[in-house]
C-alpha atoms as a printed R data frame, in Angstrom:
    type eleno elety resid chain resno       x      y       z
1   ATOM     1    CA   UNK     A     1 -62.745 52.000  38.085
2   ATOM     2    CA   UNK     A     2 -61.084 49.150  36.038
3   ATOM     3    CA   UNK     A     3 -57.354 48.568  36.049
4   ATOM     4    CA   UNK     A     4 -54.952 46.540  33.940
5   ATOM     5    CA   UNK     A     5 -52.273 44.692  34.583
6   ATOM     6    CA   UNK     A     6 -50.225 47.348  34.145
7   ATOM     7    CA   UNK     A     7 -52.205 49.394  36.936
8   ATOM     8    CA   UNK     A     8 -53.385 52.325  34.369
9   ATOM     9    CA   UNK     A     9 -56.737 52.726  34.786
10  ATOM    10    CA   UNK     A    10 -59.031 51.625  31.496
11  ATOM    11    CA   UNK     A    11 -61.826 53.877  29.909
12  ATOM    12    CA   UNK     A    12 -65.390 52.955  30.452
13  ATOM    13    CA   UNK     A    13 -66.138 52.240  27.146
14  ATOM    14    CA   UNK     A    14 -63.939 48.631  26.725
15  ATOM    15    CA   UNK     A    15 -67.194 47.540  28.976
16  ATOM    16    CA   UNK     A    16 -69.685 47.903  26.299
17  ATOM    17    CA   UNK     A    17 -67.289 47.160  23.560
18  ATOM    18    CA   UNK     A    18 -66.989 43.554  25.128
19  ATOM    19    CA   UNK     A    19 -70.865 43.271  25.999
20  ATOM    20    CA   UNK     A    20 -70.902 43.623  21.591
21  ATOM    21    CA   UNK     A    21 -68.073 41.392  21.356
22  ATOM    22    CA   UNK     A    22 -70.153 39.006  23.325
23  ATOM    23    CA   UNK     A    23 -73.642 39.428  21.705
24  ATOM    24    CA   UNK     A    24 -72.142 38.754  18.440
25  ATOM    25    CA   UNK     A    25 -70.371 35.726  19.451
26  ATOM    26    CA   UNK     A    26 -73.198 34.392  21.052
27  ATOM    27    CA   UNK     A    27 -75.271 35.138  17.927
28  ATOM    28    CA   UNK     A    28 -72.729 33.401  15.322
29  ATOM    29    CA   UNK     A    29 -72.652 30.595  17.865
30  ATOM    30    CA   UNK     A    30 -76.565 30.332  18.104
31  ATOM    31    CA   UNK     A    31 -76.766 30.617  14.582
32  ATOM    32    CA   UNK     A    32 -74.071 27.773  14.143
33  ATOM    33    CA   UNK     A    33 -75.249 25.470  16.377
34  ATOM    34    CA   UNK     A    34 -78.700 26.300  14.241
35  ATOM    35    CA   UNK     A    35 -77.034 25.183  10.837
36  ATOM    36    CA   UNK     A    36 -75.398 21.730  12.604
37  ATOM    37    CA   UNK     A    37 -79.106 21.174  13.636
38  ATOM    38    CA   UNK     A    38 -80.733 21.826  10.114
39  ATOM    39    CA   UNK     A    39 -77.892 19.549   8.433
40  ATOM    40    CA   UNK     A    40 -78.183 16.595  10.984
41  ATOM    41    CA   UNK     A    41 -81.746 16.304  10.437
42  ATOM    42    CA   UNK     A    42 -81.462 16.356   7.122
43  ATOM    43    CA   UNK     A    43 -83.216 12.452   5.759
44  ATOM    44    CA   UNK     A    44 -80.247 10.520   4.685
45  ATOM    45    CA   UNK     A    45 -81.826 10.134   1.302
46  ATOM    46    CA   UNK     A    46 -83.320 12.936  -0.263
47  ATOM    47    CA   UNK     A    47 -86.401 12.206  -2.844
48  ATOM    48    CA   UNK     A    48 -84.713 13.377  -6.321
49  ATOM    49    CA   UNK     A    49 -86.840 15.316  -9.396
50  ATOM    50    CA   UNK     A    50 -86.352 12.431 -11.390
51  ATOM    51    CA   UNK     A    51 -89.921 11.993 -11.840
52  ATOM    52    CA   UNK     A    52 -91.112 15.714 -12.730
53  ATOM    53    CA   UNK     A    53 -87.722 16.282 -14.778
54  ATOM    54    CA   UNK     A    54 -89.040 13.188 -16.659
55  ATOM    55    CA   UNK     A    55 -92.897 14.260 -17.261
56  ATOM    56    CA   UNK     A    56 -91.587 17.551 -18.480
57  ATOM    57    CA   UNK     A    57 -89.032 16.448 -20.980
58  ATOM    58    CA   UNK     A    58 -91.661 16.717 -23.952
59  ATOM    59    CA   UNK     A    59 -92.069 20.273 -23.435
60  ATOM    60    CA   UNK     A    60 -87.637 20.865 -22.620
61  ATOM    61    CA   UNK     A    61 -86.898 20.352 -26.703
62  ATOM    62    CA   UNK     A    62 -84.114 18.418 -26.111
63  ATOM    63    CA   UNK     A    63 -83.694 14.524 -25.160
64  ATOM    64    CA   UNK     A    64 -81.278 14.479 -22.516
65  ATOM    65    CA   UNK     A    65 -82.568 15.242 -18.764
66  ATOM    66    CA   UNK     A    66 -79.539 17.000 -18.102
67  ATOM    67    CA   UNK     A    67 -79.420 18.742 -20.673
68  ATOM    68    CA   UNK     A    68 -83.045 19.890 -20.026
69  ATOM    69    CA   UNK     A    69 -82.307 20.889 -16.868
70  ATOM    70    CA   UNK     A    70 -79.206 23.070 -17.714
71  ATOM    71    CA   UNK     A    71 -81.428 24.842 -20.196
72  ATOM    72    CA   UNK     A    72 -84.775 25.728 -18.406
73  ATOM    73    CA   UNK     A    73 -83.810 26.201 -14.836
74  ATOM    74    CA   UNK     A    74 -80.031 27.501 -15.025
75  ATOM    75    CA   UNK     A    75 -81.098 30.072 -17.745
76  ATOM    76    CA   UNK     A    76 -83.204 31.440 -15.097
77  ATOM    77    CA   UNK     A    77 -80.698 31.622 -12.977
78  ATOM    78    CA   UNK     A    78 -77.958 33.605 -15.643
79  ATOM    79    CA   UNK     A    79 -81.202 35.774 -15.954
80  ATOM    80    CA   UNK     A    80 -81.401 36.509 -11.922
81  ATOM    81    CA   UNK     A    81 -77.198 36.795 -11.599
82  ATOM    82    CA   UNK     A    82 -77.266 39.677 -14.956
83  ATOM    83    CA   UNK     A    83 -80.220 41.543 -12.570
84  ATOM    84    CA   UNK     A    84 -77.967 41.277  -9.865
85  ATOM    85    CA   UNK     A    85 -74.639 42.823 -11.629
86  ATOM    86    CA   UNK     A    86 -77.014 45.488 -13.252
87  ATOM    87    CA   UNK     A    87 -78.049 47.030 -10.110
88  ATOM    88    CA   UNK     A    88 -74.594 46.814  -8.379
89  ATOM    89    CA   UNK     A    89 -73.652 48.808 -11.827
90  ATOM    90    CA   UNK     A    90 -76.420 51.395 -11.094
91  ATOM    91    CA   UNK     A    91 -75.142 51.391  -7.219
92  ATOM    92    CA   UNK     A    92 -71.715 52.389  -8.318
93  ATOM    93    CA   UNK     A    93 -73.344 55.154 -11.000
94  ATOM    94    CA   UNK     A    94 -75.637 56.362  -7.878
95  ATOM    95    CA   UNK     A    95 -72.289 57.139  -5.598
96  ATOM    96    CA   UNK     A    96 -71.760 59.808  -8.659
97  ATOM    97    CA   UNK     A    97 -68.205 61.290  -9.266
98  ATOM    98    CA   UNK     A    98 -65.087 60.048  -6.848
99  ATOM    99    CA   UNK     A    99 -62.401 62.251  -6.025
100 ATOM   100    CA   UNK     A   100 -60.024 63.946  -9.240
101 ATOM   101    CA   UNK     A   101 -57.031 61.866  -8.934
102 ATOM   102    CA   UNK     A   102 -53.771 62.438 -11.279
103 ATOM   103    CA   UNK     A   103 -53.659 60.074 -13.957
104 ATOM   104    CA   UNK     A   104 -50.246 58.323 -14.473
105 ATOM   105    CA   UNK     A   105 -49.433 56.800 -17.417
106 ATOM   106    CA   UNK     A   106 -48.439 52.603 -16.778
107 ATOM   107    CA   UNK     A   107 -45.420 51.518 -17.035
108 ATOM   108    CA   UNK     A   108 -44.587 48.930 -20.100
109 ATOM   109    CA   UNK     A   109 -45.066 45.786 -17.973
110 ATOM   110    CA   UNK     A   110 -48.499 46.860 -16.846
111 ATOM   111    CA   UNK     A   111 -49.581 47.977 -20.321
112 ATOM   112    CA   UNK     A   112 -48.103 44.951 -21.919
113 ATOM   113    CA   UNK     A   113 -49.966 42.737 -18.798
114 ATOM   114    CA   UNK     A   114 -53.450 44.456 -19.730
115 ATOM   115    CA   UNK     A   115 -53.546 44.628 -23.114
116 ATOM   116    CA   UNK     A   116 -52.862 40.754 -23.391
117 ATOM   117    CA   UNK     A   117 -54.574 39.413 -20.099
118 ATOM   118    CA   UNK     A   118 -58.288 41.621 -21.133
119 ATOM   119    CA   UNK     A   119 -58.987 39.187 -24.010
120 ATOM   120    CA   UNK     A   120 -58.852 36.584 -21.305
121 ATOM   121    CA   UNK     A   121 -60.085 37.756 -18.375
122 ATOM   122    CA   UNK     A   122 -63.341 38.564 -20.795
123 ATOM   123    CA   UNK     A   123 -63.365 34.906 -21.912
């Protein structure tokens, strides 16, 4: 039996709450420690894609590297992130209807707020 410091006797199940507590920490530590490792032996110059950026700049269409680069491979990317907000849309859809809640109508600063912050927000 486990006591406080008040002397009132604590439940059993603080004990495997804090053997958790502990497992977690030492996983976020382990996996810490982990990331400092991968960083620090990281070469302090990285070979760049200079060279394959350059022998593919014929096929890009346009003359500037950067710009190349912005075009092919971050157009893949927009591609991936629209796949990724399509199926968090058909997530939400697949949780079906939430509770009937009572509709109030806003007041005037909201509406006013919404109708001329949406234009932006969308931009």
């Amino acid at each position: 039996m486990m006591l406080d410091k008040t002397g009132h006797k604590i439940s059993d199940d603080v004990r495997p709450a804090a053997v958790v507590y502990l497992l977690a920490a030492l996983a976020v530590m382990s996996l810490a420690a982990l990331l400092v490792y991968v960083v620090l032996s990281l070469p302090p110059i990285a070979p760049g894609l200079t060279e394959h950026v350059d022998a593919q700049m014929g096929q890009s269409g346009v003359s500037n590297p950067v710009t190349a680069v912005l075009l092919n491979f971050r157009g893949y990317d927009t591609l991936l992130e629209m796949v990724v907000l399509l199926v968090a849309l058909l997530g939400v859809w697949a949780l079906g209807d939430a509770a009937h809640h009572h509709e109030t109508k806003p007041g005037p600063i909201l509406d006013t707020l919404a109708r001329l912050l949406t234009p932006v927000l969308i931009l």
